[in-house]
């Protein structure tokens, strides 16, 4: 059983910062790409940032320069440092991981709410 557990969401004023964490647990061999997605009411779920095993990163244009994704392979954890938050960043943030368990499988976390007040 593979689980993704997110933490770090909450309410913050515009200009503030939050750090999201996502820990992967279960019977896994390794974790390939890990990433963060978000979904605001009425919108499609969209990529925020992702990171490969080798450390290559990819960011949405809307967060480039403000958000930083990182991973700790020893802890099977991915982080999203969010700075200079804007009300437009308000959404449910979901962790996603491509996990090697003999085969490659895609897993999603349950989501954590981030609300940025103006």
mmCIF file with all atom_site columns, C-alpha atoms in Angstrom:
data_model
loop_
_atom_site.group_PDB
_atom_site.id
_atom_site.type_symbol
_atom_site.label_atom_id
_atom_site.label_alt_id
_atom_site.label_comp_id
_atom_site.label_asym_id
_atom_site.label_entity_id
_atom_site.label_seq_id
_atom_site.pdbx_PDB_ins_code
_atom_site.Cartn_x
_atom_site.Cartn_y
_atom_site.Cartn_z
_atom_site.occupancy
_atom_site.B_iso_or_equiv
_atom_site.pdbx_formal_charge
_atom_site.auth_seq_id
_atom_site.auth_comp_id
_atom_site.auth_asym_id
_atom_site.auth_atom_id
_atom_site.pdbx_PDB_model_num
ATOM 1   C CA . UNK A 1 1   ? 0.000   0.000  0.000   1.00 0.00 ? 1   UNK A CA 1
ATOM 2   C CA . UNK A 1 2   ? 1.427   3.354  -1.097  1.00 0.00 ? 2   UNK A CA 1
ATOM 3   C CA . UNK A 1 3   ? 0.210   6.561  0.509   1.00 0.00 ? 3   UNK A CA 1
ATOM 4   C CA . UNK A 1 4   ? 0.998   10.229 -0.027  1.00 0.00 ? 4   UNK A CA 1
ATOM 5   C CA . UNK A 1 5   ? 0.444   12.444 3.021   1.00 0.00 ? 5   UNK A CA 1
ATOM 6   C CA . UNK A 1 6   ? 0.466   16.218 2.554   1.00 0.00 ? 6   UNK A CA 1
ATOM 7   C CA . UNK A 1 7   ? 0.914   18.878 5.206   1.00 0.00 ? 7   UNK A CA 1
ATOM 8   C CA . UNK A 1 8   ? 1.601   22.594 5.517   1.00 0.00 ? 8   UNK A CA 1
ATOM 9   C CA . UNK A 1 9   ? -1.484  24.168 3.995   1.00 0.00 ? 9   UNK A CA 1
ATOM 10  C CA . UNK A 1 10  ? -3.386  26.940 5.700   1.00 0.00 ? 10  UNK A CA 1
ATOM 11  C CA . UNK A 1 11  ? -4.460  30.568 5.641   1.00 0.00 ? 11  UNK A CA 1
ATOM 12  C CA . UNK A 1 12  ? -1.938  33.314 4.957   1.00 0.00 ? 12  UNK A CA 1
ATOM 13  C CA . UNK A 1 13  ? -2.040  36.978 3.965   1.00 0.00 ? 13  UNK A CA 1
ATOM 14  C CA . UNK A 1 14  ? -0.865  38.163 0.570   1.00 0.00 ? 14  UNK A CA 1
ATOM 15  C CA . UNK A 1 15  ? 2.902   38.457 0.506   1.00 0.00 ? 15  UNK A CA 1
ATOM 16  C CA . UNK A 1 16  ? 3.356   35.707 3.069   1.00 0.00 ? 16  UNK A CA 1
ATOM 17  C CA . UNK A 1 17  ? 4.932   32.276 2.801   1.00 0.00 ? 17  UNK A CA 1
ATOM 18  C CA . UNK A 1 18  ? 4.016   28.637 3.322   1.00 0.00 ? 18  UNK A CA 1
ATOM 19  C CA . UNK A 1 19  ? 5.892   25.375 2.904   1.00 0.00 ? 19  UNK A CA 1
ATOM 20  C CA . UNK A 1 20  ? 4.061   22.254 1.801   1.00 0.00 ? 20  UNK A CA 1
ATOM 21  C CA . UNK A 1 21  ? 5.387   18.761 2.453   1.00 0.00 ? 21  UNK A CA 1
ATOM 22  C CA . UNK A 1 22  ? 4.410   15.425 0.957   1.00 0.00 ? 22  UNK A CA 1
ATOM 23  C CA . UNK A 1 23  ? 5.736   12.161 2.358   1.00 0.00 ? 23  UNK A CA 1
ATOM 24  C CA . UNK A 1 24  ? 5.436   8.898  0.442   1.00 0.00 ? 24  UNK A CA 1
ATOM 25  C CA . UNK A 1 25  ? 5.140   5.690  2.447   1.00 0.00 ? 25  UNK A CA 1
ATOM 26  C CA . UNK A 1 26  ? 4.635   2.022  1.658   1.00 0.00 ? 26  UNK A CA 1
ATOM 27  C CA . UNK A 1 27  ? 6.402   -0.825 -0.085  1.00 0.00 ? 27  UNK A CA 1
ATOM 28  C CA . UNK A 1 28  ? 8.281   1.062  -2.764  1.00 0.00 ? 28  UNK A CA 1
ATOM 29  C CA . UNK A 1 29  ? 11.548  0.547  -4.578  1.00 0.00 ? 29  UNK A CA 1
ATOM 30  C CA . UNK A 1 30  ? 12.066  4.161  -5.556  1.00 0.00 ? 30  UNK A CA 1
ATOM 31  C CA . UNK A 1 31  ? 10.233  7.330  -6.531  1.00 0.00 ? 31  UNK A CA 1
ATOM 32  C CA . UNK A 1 32  ? 10.592  8.854  -9.959  1.00 0.00 ? 32  UNK A CA 1
ATOM 33  C CA . UNK A 1 33  ? 9.018   12.241 -10.695 1.00 0.00 ? 33  UNK A CA 1
ATOM 34  C CA . UNK A 1 34  ? 7.312   14.041 -7.808  1.00 0.00 ? 34  UNK A CA 1
ATOM 35  C CA . UNK A 1 35  ? 5.234   17.160 -8.162  1.00 0.00 ? 35  UNK A CA 1
ATOM 36  C CA . UNK A 1 36  ? 2.597   19.562 -6.962  1.00 0.00 ? 36  UNK A CA 1
ATOM 37  C CA . UNK A 1 37  ? -0.652  20.405 -8.708  1.00 0.00 ? 37  UNK A CA 1
ATOM 38  C CA . UNK A 1 38  ? -3.444  22.753 -7.703  1.00 0.00 ? 38  UNK A CA 1
ATOM 39  C CA . UNK A 1 39  ? -7.119  23.187 -8.412  1.00 0.00 ? 39  UNK A CA 1
ATOM 40  C CA . UNK A 1 40  ? -9.177  26.306 -7.709  1.00 0.00 ? 40  UNK A CA 1
ATOM 41  C CA . UNK A 1 41  ? -12.994 26.269 -7.767  1.00 0.00 ? 41  UNK A CA 1
ATOM 42  C CA . UNK A 1 42  ? -14.253 26.118 -11.343 1.00 0.00 ? 42  UNK A CA 1
ATOM 43  C CA . UNK A 1 43  ? -10.775 25.474 -12.737 1.00 0.00 ? 43  UNK A CA 1
ATOM 44  C CA . UNK A 1 44  ? -8.923  22.468 -14.095 1.00 0.00 ? 44  UNK A CA 1
ATOM 45  C CA . UNK A 1 45  ? -6.206  20.882 -12.025 1.00 0.00 ? 45  UNK A CA 1
ATOM 46  C CA . UNK A 1 46  ? -2.921  22.399 -13.174 1.00 0.00 ? 46  UNK A CA 1
ATOM 47  C CA . UNK A 1 47  ? 0.771   21.727 -12.713 1.00 0.00 ? 47  UNK A CA 1
ATOM 48  C CA . UNK A 1 48  ? 2.532   23.945 -10.190 1.00 0.00 ? 48  UNK A CA 1
ATOM 49  C CA . UNK A 1 49  ? 5.966   22.319 -10.174 1.00 0.00 ? 49  UNK A CA 1
ATOM 50  C CA . UNK A 1 50  ? 7.627   18.944 -10.476 1.00 0.00 ? 50  UNK A CA 1
ATOM 51  C CA . UNK A 1 51  ? 11.066  17.452 -9.926  1.00 0.00 ? 51  UNK A CA 1
ATOM 52  C CA . UNK A 1 52  ? 12.814  14.357 -11.257 1.00 0.00 ? 52  UNK A CA 1
ATOM 53  C CA . UNK A 1 53  ? 15.084  11.924 -9.426  1.00 0.00 ? 53  UNK A CA 1
ATOM 54  C CA . UNK A 1 54  ? 18.066  13.768 -10.871 1.00 0.00 ? 54  UNK A CA 1
ATOM 55  C CA . UNK A 1 55  ? 16.814  17.112 -9.587  1.00 0.00 ? 55  UNK A CA 1
ATOM 56  C CA . UNK A 1 56  ? 15.549  18.627 -12.820 1.00 0.00 ? 56  UNK A CA 1
ATOM 57  C CA . UNK A 1 57  ? 12.665  21.015 -12.079 1.00 0.00 ? 57  UNK A CA 1
ATOM 58  C CA . UNK A 1 58  ? 9.739   22.432 -13.990 1.00 0.00 ? 58  UNK A CA 1
ATOM 59  C CA . UNK A 1 59  ? 7.492   25.329 -12.910 1.00 0.00 ? 59  UNK A CA 1
ATOM 60  C CA . UNK A 1 60  ? 4.297   26.908 -14.092 1.00 0.00 ? 60  UNK A CA 1
ATOM 61  C CA . UNK A 1 61  ? 4.861   30.408 -15.451 1.00 0.00 ? 61  UNK A CA 1
ATOM 62  C CA . UNK A 1 62  ? 2.578   31.846 -12.782 1.00 0.00 ? 62  UNK A CA 1
ATOM 63  C CA . UNK A 1 63  ? 4.815   30.660 -9.921  1.00 0.00 ? 63  UNK A CA 1
ATOM 64  C CA . UNK A 1 64  ? 8.294   30.906 -11.411 1.00 0.00 ? 64  UNK A CA 1
ATOM 65  C CA . UNK A 1 65  ? 10.524  33.004 -9.173  1.00 0.00 ? 65  UNK A CA 1
ATOM 66  C CA . UNK A 1 66  ? 8.190   32.686 -6.182  1.00 0.00 ? 66  UNK A CA 1
ATOM 67  C CA . UNK A 1 67  ? 7.912   28.933 -5.554  1.00 0.00 ? 67  UNK A CA 1
ATOM 68  C CA . UNK A 1 68  ? 10.701  26.387 -5.124  1.00 0.00 ? 68  UNK A CA 1
ATOM 69  C CA . UNK A 1 69  ? 10.287  22.616 -5.296  1.00 0.00 ? 69  UNK A CA 1
ATOM 70  C CA . UNK A 1 70  ? 12.786  20.263 -3.669  1.00 0.00 ? 70  UNK A CA 1
ATOM 71  C CA . UNK A 1 71  ? 12.999  16.648 -2.565  1.00 0.00 ? 71  UNK A CA 1
ATOM 72  C CA . UNK A 1 72  ? 14.691  14.578 0.109   1.00 0.00 ? 72  UNK A CA 1
ATOM 73  C CA . UNK A 1 73  ? 15.140  11.078 -1.273  1.00 0.00 ? 73  UNK A CA 1
ATOM 74  C CA . UNK A 1 74  ? 16.193  9.660  2.102   1.00 0.00 ? 74  UNK A CA 1
ATOM 75  C CA . UNK A 1 75  ? 12.838  10.738 3.551   1.00 0.00 ? 75  UNK A CA 1
ATOM 76  C CA . UNK A 1 76  ? 10.775  10.038 0.412   1.00 0.00 ? 76  UNK A CA 1
ATOM 77  C CA . UNK A 1 77  ? 9.489   13.575 0.723   1.00 0.00 ? 77  UNK A CA 1
ATOM 78  C CA . UNK A 1 78  ? 8.890   16.459 -1.660  1.00 0.00 ? 78  UNK A CA 1
ATOM 79  C CA . UNK A 1 79  ? 8.528   20.086 -0.568  1.00 0.00 ? 79  UNK A CA 1
ATOM 80  C CA . UNK A 1 80  ? 7.066   23.219 -2.070  1.00 0.00 ? 80  UNK A CA 1
ATOM 81  C CA . UNK A 1 81  ? 8.310   26.498 -0.637  1.00 0.00 ? 81  UNK A CA 1
ATOM 82  C CA . UNK A 1 82  ? 5.813   29.207 -1.559  1.00 0.00 ? 82  UNK A CA 1
ATOM 83  C CA . UNK A 1 83  ? 6.880   32.836 -1.151  1.00 0.00 ? 83  UNK A CA 1
ATOM 84  C CA . UNK A 1 84  ? 5.229   36.133 -2.085  1.00 0.00 ? 84  UNK A CA 1
ATOM 85  C CA . UNK A 1 85  ? 1.849   34.456 -2.102  1.00 0.00 ? 85  UNK A CA 1
ATOM 86  C CA . UNK A 1 86  ? -1.006  36.053 -4.010  1.00 0.00 ? 86  UNK A CA 1
ATOM 87  C CA . UNK A 1 87  ? -4.781  35.617 -3.700  1.00 0.00 ? 87  UNK A CA 1
ATOM 88  C CA . UNK A 1 88  ? -4.645  33.923 -7.117  1.00 0.00 ? 88  UNK A CA 1
ATOM 89  C CA . UNK A 1 89  ? -2.626  31.116 -5.497  1.00 0.00 ? 89  UNK A CA 1
ATOM 90  C CA . UNK A 1 90  ? -5.670  30.079 -3.463  1.00 0.00 ? 90  UNK A CA 1
ATOM 91  C CA . UNK A 1 91  ? -6.477  26.468 -4.325  1.00 0.00 ? 91  UNK A CA 1
ATOM 92  C CA . UNK A 1 92  ? -6.367  22.898 -3.133  1.00 0.00 ? 92  UNK A CA 1
ATOM 93  C CA . UNK A 1 93  ? -2.813  21.679 -3.637  1.00 0.00 ? 93  UNK A CA 1
ATOM 94  C CA . UNK A 1 94  ? -2.249  18.023 -4.524  1.00 0.00 ? 94  UNK A CA 1
ATOM 95  C CA . UNK A 1 95  ? 0.932   16.007 -4.333  1.00 0.00 ? 95  UNK A CA 1
ATOM 96  C CA . UNK A 1 96  ? 1.652   13.542 -7.139  1.00 0.00 ? 96  UNK A CA 1
ATOM 97  C CA . UNK A 1 97  ? 4.315   10.866 -7.314  1.00 0.00 ? 97  UNK A CA 1
ATOM 98  C CA . UNK A 1 98  ? 5.339   8.322  -9.923  1.00 0.00 ? 98  UNK A CA 1
ATOM 99  C CA . UNK A 1 99  ? 6.432   5.338  -7.851  1.00 0.00 ? 99  UNK A CA 1
ATOM 100 C CA . UNK A 1 100 ? 8.411   2.222  -8.765  1.00 0.00 ? 100 UNK A CA 1
ATOM 101 C CA . UNK A 1 101 ? 6.840   -0.822 -7.095  1.00 0.00 ? 101 UNK A CA 1
ATOM 102 C CA . UNK A 1 102 ? 8.017   -3.413 -9.602  1.00 0.00 ? 102 UNK A CA 1
ATOM 103 C CA . UNK A 1 103 ? 6.066   -1.418 -12.159 1.00 0.00 ? 103 UNK A CA 1
ATOM 104 C CA . UNK A 1 104 ? 5.562   2.344  -12.439 1.00 0.00 ? 104 UNK A CA 1
ATOM 105 C CA . UNK A 1 105 ? 2.379   3.633  -10.847 1.00 0.00 ? 105 UNK A CA 1
ATOM 106 C CA . UNK A 1 106 ? 0.935   7.117  -10.399 1.00 0.00 ? 106 UNK A CA 1
ATOM 107 C CA . UNK A 1 107 ? -0.317  8.159  -6.955  1.00 0.00 ? 107 UNK A CA 1
ATOM 108 C CA . UNK A 1 108 ? -2.096  11.276 -5.701  1.00 0.00 ? 108 UNK A CA 1
ATOM 109 C CA . UNK A 1 109 ? -2.380  12.777 -2.253  1.00 0.00 ? 109 UNK A CA 1
ATOM 110 C CA . UNK A 1 110 ? -5.716  13.853 -0.810  1.00 0.00 ? 110 UNK A CA 1
ATOM 111 C CA . UNK A 1 111 ? -4.999  17.565 -1.178  1.00 0.00 ? 111 UNK A CA 1
ATOM 112 C CA . UNK A 1 112 ? -4.364  20.411 1.234   1.00 0.00 ? 112 UNK A CA 1
ATOM 113 C CA . UNK A 1 113 ? -6.107  23.782 1.167   1.00 0.00 ? 113 UNK A CA 1
ATOM 114 C CA . UNK A 1 114 ? -4.066  26.953 0.675   1.00 0.00 ? 114 UNK A CA 1
ATOM 115 C CA . UNK A 1 115 ? -5.956  30.215 1.119   1.00 0.00 ? 115 UNK A CA 1
ATOM 116 C CA . UNK A 1 116 ? -4.325  33.603 0.522   1.00 0.00 ? 116 UNK A CA 1
ATOM 117 C CA . UNK A 1 117 ? -6.257  36.629 1.733   1.00 0.00 ? 117 UNK A CA 1
ATOM 118 C CA . UNK A 1 118 ? -6.011  40.051 0.097   1.00 0.00 ? 118 UNK A CA 1
#
